[in-house]
């Protein structure tokens, strides 16, 4: 609805610009706007019924919108565009710590509980068509986090290799360092430490801290490892030997008689044979072990300004990902890179 009103306001400005010099232009503008409103104001099939509550970020934006508009108007000397307001709201949201975001997260949880209680039959379908809220975890300075005896201090810009217990919340992924360390100790020799990325605290197999080389990830990557940990030695898997191909039995080839000599019996020539070559092959079992933070669970929700309009995307900058309408939060397509430029491919 908000997007529709924004388009209507923009169209009214354009009509006043081009029809302002005509006689009785006010009446003409009203008639055109009325017709446009009838066409574009119609409800789209399949979108009727209640919607799930807005996520914490949207609740924050709705509450702060008037304040943001007033601030930007003073700074710019004119009323800011919707995209400028959304961008400022996103910056303010990211600047909040977990305590600052907590009231909106709690409010959203309460609204969602009410929604599920009132519309239990719509919960599943609604969840599958909207982006997930960002996972909330402890984003405070790692240098001030306490660790038990036998653990290293916080290692900035370092990660540990390979997830030790997957990326499921409560099993291999946690919201606090204390929870992750307790789980790491319970795993014993299967876990060498904990790495915090931009998505939470993860249990890792190794305890050798590796420097993060990706510029975007360096500032959000920290690790803690067990000081007396020894990486388990894995037995080398025996290589499978390829079976040698056995030669097929020798086959005697009988010469074909020439057409004009069909009447004359032709004896088999015992000197003509076909032999098969034996082919041997060998195969090795090369094992590759790679570590990447891209496997660390769901993408965070962020905004994307494209051609003067703001969308929600469920991926980070530089990723192909799904695109959602900012107001309705319904999926409208995909963001893809075409020849070095971002394109919106509508579903």
PDB file of C-alpha atoms in Angstrom, residues 14-23 25 29:
ATOM      1  CA  UNK A  14       4.430  14.665 -13.158  1.00  0.00           C
ATOM      2  CA  UNK A  15       0.860  15.449 -14.252  1.00  0.00           C
ATOM      3  CA  UNK A  16       0.974  18.835 -12.549  1.00  0.00           C
ATOM      4  CA  UNK A  17       4.278  19.532 -14.274  1.00  0.00           C
ATOM      5  CA  UNK A  18       2.999  18.785 -17.790  1.00  0.00           C
ATOM      6  CA  UNK A  19      -0.623  19.877 -17.426  1.00  0.00           C
ATOM      7  CA  UNK A  20      -0.075  22.903 -15.171  1.00  0.00           C
ATOM      8  CA  UNK A  21      -0.121  25.348 -18.089  1.00  0.00           C
ATOM      9  CA  UNK A  22      -3.405  24.064 -19.555  1.00  0.00           C
ATOM     10  CA  UNK A  23      -6.807  25.536 -18.787  1.00  0.00           C
ATOM     11  CA  UNK A  25      -5.825  21.381 -15.721  1.00  0.00           C
ATOM     12  CA  UNK A  29      -5.326  15.823 -13.323  1.00  0.00           C
TER      13      UNK A  29
END
